[in-house]
XYZ file of N, CA and C in Angstrom:
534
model
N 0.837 -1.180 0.000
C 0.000 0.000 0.000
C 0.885 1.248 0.000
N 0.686 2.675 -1.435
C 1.524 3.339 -0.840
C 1.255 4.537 0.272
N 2.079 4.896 1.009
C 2.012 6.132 2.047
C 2.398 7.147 1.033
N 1.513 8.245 1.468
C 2.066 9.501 1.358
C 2.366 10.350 2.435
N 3.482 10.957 2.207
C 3.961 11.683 3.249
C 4.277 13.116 3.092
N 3.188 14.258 3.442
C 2.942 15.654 3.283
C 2.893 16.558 3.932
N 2.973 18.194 4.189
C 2.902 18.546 5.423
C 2.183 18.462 6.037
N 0.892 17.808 5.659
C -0.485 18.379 6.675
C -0.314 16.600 7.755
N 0.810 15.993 7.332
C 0.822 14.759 8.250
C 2.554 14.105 8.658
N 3.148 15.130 8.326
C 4.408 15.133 9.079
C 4.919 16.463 10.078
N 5.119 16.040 11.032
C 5.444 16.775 12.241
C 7.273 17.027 12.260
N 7.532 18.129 12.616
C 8.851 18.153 12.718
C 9.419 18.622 14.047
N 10.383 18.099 14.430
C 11.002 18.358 16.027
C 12.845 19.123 15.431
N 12.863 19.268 16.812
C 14.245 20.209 16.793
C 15.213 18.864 17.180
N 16.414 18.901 16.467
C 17.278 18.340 17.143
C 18.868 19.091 17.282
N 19.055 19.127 18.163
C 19.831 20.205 18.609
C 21.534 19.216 19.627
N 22.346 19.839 18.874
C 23.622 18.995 19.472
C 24.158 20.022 20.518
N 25.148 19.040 21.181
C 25.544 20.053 22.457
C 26.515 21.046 21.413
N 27.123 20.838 20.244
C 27.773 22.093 18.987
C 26.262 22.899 18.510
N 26.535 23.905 19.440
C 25.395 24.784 18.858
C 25.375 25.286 16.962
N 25.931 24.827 16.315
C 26.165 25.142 14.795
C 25.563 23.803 14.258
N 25.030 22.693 14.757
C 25.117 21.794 14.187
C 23.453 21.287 15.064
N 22.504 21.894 14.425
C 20.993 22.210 14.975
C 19.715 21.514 13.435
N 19.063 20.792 13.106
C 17.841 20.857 12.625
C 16.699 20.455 12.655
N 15.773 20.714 12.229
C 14.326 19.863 12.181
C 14.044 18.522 12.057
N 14.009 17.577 12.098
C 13.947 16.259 11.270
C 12.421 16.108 11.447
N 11.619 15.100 10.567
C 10.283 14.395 10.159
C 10.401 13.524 11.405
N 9.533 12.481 11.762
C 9.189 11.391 13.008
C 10.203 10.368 11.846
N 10.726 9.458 11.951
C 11.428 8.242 11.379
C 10.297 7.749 10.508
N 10.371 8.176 9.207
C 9.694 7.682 8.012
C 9.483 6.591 7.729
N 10.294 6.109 7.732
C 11.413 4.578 7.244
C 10.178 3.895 8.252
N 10.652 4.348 9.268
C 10.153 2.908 10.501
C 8.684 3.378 10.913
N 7.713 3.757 10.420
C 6.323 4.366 10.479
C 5.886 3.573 9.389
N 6.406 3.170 7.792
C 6.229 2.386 6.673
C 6.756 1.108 7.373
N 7.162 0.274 7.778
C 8.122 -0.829 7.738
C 8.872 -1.378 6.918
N 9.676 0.158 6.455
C 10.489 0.168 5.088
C 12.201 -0.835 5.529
N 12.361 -1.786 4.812
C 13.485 -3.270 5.307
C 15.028 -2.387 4.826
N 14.712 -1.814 3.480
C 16.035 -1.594 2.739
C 16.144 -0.126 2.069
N 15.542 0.599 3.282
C 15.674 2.366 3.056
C 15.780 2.538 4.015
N 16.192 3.809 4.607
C 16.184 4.731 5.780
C 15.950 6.423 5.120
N 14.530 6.801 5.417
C 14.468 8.299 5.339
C 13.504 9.148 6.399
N 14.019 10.463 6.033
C 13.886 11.352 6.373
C 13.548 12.636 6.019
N 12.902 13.521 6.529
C 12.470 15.039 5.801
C 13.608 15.975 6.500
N 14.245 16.685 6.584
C 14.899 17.840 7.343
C 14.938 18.963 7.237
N 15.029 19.546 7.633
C 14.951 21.202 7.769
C 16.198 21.687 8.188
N 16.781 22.425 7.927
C 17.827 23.150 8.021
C 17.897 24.468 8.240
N 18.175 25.179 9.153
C 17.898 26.459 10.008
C 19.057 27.084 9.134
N 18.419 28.888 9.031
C 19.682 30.259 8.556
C 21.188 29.216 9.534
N 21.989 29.479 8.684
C 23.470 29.353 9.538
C 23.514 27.953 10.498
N 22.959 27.140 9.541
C 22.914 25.827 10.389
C 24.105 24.632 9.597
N 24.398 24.174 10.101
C 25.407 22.864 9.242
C 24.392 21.229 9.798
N 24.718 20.905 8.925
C 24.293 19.180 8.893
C 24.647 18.808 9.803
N 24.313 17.182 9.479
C 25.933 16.545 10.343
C 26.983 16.578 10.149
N 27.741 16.516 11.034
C 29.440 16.267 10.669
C 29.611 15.598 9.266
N 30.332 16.966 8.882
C 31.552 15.998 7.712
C 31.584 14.493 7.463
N 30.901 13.594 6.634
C 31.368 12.261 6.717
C 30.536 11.668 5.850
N 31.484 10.367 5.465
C 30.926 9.450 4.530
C 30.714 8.160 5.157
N 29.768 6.941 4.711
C 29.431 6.183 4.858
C 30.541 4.976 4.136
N 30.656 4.021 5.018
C 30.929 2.582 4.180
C 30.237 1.453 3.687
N 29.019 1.846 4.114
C 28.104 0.650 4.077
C 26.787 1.619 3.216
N 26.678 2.212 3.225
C 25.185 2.752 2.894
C 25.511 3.360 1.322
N 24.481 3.958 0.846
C 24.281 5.190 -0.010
C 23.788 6.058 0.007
N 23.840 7.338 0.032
C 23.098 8.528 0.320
C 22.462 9.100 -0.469
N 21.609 10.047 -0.577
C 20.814 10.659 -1.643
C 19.872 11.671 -0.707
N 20.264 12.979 -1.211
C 19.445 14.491 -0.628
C 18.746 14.689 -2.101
N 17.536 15.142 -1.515
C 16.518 15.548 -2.612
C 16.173 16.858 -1.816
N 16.979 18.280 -2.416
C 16.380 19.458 -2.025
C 14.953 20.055 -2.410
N 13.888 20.246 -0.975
C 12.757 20.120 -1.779
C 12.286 21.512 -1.497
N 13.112 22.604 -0.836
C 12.822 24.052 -0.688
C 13.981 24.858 -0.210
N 14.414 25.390 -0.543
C 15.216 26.487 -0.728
C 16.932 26.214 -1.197
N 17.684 26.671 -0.416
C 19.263 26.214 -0.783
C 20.467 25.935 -0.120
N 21.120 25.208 0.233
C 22.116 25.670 0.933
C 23.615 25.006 -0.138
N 24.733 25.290 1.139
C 26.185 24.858 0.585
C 25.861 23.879 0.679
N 26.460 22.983 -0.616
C 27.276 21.200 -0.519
C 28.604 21.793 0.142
N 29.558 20.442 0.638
C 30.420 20.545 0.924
C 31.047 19.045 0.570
N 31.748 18.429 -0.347
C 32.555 17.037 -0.958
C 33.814 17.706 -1.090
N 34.534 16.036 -1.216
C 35.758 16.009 -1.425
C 36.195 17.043 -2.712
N 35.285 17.438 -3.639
C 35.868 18.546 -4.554
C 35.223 19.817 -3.688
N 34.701 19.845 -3.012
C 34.794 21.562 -2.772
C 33.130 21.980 -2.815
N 33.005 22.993 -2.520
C 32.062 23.809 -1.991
C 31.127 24.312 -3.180
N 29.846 23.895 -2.895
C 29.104 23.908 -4.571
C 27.415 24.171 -3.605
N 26.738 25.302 -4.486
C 25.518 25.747 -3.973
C 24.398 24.674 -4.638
N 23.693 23.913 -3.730
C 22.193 23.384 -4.365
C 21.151 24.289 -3.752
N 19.773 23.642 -4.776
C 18.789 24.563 -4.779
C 17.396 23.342 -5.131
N 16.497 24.219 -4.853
C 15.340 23.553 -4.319
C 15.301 22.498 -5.783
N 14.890 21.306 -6.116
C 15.083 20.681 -7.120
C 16.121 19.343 -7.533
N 17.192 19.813 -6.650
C 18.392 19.315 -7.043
C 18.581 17.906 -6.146
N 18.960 17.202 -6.984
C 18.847 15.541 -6.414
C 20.567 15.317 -6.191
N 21.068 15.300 -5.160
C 22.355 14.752 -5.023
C 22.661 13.535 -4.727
N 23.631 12.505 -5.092
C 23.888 10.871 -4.548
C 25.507 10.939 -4.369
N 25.033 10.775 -2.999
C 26.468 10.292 -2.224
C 26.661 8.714 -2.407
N 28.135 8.393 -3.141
C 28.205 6.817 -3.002
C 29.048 6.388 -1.620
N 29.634 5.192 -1.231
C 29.785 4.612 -0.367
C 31.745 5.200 -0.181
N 32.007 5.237 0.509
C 33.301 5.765 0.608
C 33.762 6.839 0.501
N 35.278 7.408 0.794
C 35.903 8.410 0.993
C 34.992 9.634 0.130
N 35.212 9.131 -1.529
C 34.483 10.377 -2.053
C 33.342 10.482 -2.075
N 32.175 9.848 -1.137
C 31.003 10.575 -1.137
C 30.714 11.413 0.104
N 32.000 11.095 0.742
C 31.436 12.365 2.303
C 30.961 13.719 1.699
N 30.227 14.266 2.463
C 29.477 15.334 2.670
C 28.972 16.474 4.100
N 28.672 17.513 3.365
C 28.021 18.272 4.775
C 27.138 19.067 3.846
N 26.224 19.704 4.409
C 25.042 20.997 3.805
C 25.724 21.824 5.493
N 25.528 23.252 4.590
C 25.369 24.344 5.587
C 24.264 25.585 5.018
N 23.678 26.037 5.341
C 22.332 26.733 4.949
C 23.126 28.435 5.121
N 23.485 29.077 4.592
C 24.558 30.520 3.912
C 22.867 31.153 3.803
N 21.777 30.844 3.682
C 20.606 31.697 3.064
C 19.835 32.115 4.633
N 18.760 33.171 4.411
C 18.341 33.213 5.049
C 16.963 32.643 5.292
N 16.329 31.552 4.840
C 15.203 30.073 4.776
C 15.774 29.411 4.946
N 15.169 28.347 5.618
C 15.312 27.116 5.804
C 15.611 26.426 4.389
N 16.016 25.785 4.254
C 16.789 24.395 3.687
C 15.660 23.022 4.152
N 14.851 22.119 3.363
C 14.158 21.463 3.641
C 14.759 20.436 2.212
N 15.402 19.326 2.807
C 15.641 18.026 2.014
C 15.113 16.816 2.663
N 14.827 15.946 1.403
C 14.692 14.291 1.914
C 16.044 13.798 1.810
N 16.393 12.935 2.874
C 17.602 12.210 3.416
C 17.512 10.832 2.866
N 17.808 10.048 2.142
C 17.345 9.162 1.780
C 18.827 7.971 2.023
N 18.750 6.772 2.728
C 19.965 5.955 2.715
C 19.221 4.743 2.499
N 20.261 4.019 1.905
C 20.282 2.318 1.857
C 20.679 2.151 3.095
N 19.524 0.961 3.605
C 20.242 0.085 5.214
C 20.166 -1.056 4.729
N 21.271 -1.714 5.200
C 21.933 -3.036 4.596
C 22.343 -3.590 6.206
N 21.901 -2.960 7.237
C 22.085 -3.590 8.751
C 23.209 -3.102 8.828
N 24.185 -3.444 8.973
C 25.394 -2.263 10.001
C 26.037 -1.302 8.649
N 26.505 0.114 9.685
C 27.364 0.905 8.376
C 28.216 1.407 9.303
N 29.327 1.532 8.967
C 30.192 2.816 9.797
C 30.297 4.087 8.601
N 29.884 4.724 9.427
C 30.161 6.351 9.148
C 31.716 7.196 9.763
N 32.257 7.474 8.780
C 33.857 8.050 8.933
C 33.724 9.810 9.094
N 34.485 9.970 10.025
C 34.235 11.522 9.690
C 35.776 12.149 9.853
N 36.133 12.448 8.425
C 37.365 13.164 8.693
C 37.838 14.304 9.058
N 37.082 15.184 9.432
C 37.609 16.312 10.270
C 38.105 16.187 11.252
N 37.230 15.165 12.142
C 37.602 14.731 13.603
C 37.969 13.744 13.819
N 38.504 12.580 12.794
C 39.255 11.304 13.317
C 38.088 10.402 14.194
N 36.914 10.474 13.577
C 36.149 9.019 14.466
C 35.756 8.426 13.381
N 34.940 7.388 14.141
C 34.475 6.370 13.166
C 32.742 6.047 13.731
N 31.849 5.452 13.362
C 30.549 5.546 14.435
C 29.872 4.675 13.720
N 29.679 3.049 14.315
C 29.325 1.832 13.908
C 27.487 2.437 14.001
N 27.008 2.149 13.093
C 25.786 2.517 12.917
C 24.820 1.004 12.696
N 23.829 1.060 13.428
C 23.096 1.814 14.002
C 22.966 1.748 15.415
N 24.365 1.299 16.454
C 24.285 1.626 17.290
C 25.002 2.802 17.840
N 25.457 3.576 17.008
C 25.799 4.893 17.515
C 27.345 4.670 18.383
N 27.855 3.736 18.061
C 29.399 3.725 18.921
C 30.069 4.397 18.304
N 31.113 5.743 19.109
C 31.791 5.978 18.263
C 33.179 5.905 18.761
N 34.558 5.874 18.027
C 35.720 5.775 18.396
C 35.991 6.166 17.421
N 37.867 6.834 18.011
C 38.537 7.388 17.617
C 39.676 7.095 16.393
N 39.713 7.243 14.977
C 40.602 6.492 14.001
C 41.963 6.028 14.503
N 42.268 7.007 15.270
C 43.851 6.928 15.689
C 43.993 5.990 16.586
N 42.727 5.240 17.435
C 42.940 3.816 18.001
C 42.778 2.533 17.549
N 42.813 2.933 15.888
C 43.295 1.903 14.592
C 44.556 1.070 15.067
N 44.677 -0.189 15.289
C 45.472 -1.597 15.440
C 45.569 -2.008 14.618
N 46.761 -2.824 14.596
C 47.119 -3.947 14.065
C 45.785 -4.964 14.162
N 45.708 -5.924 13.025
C 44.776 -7.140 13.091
C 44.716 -7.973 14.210
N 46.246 -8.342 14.183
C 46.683 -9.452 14.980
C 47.058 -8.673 16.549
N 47.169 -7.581 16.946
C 47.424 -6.990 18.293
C 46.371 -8.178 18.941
N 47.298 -8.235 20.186
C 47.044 -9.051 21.269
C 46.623 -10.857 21.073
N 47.204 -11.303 19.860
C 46.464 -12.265 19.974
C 47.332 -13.319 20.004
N 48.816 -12.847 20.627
C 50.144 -13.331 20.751
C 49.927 -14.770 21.793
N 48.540 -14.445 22.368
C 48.596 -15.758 23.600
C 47.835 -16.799 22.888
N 46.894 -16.684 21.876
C 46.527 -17.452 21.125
C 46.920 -18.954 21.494
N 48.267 -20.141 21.751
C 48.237 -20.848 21.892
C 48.275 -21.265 23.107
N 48.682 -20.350 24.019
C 48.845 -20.603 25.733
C 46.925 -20.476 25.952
N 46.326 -19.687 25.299
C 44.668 -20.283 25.857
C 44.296 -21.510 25.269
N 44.649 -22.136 24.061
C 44.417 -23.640 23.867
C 44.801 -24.432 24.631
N 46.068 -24.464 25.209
C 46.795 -25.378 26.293
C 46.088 -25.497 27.446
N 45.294 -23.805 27.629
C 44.170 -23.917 28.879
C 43.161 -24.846 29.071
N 42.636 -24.613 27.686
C 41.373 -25.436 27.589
C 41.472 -26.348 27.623
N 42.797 -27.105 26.702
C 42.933 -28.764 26.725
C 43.801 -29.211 27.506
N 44.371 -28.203 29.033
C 44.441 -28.833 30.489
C 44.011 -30.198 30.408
N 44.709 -31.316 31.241
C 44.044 -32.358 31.238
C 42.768 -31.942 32.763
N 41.795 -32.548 32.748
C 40.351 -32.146 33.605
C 39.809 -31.339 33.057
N 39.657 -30.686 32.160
C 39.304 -29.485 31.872
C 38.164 -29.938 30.784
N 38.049 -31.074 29.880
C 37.113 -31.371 29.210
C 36.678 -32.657 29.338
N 37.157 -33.177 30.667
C 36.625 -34.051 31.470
C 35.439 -33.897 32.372
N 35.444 -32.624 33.248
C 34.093 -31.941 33.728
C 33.450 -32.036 33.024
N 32.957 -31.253 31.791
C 32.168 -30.959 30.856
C 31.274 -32.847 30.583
N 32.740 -33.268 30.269
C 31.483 -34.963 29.572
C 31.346 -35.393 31.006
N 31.485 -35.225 32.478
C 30.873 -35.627 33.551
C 29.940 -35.290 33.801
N 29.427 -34.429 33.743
C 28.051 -33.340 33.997
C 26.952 -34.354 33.682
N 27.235 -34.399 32.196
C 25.881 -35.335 31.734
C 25.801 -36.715 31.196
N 27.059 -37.184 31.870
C 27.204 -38.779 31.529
C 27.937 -39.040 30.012
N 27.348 -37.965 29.648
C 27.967 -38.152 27.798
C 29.268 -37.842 26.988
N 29.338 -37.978 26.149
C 30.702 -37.556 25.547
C 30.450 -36.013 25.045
């Protein structure tokens, strides 16, 4: 069945970060009101002198802004480029599709947010060196990037543990069985 989704039946709230520059409107969770499996969207609003989210691209997802009233800055790996009400942008998956909007006008900025969910994504943000496993919101720092193999030097001293002699003798005592 399809939904339509219009102003006279979407509500918009403030969401507001403790970075007072980094403030907008969003729609109620679109996506999860449809029981949409393999989208994630959104309506947003974008306040005079407001910025998006942080700087950043996705590894897992795809992005796509559909400006549906007024204008603000893009901001990509090439540089600083004005959209306007109309304009369909697609962010792909990696380094070169990071992005930001900042609203330079004095209207609001109102786009659909549109992503592929494929179940986990990390989102990279290079200004600030994190990383933020999505969709649980963890985030850490790039620069506590390891080695693969860090710590896994004991690897054979915990086998020797396990196959202690008694040690998988308990286990088949418990229940008579092997």
């Amino acid at each position: 069945m399809a939904t339509i989704f219009n102003e006279q039946n979407i509500s918009f709230k403030q969401r507001q970060s403790p970075v007072p520059e980094f403030a907008w409107h969003t729609s109620e969770k679109l996506a999860g009101m449809v029981g949409s499996k393999h989208l994630i969207f959104d309506i947003r609003s974008l306040d005079p002198g407001k910025y998006s989210y942080p700087y950043h691209f996705h590894r897992n997802a795809e992005e796509l802004f559909v400006i549906m009233a007024g204008s603000a800055m893009l901001r990509t790996p090439a540089g600083l480029q004005e959209v306007h009400e109309g304009d369909t942008i697609f962010f792909e998956t990696g380094p070169s599709g990071a992005h930001q909007l900042f609203n330079h006008t004095e209207t609001p900025c109102r786009y659909l947010d549109l992503r592929t969910n494929n179940g986990l994504d990390v989102a990279e943000y290079p200004d600030s060196g994190k990383i933020n496993i999505l969709p649980y919101e963890e985030l850490y720092e790039t620069e506590d990037r390891v080695d693969y193999y860090k710590g896994e030097h004991l690897t054979r001293e915990i086998w020797a543990q396990l196959n202690a002699p008694g040690k998988g003798e308990e286990k088949r005592g418990e229940d008579g069985g092997e």
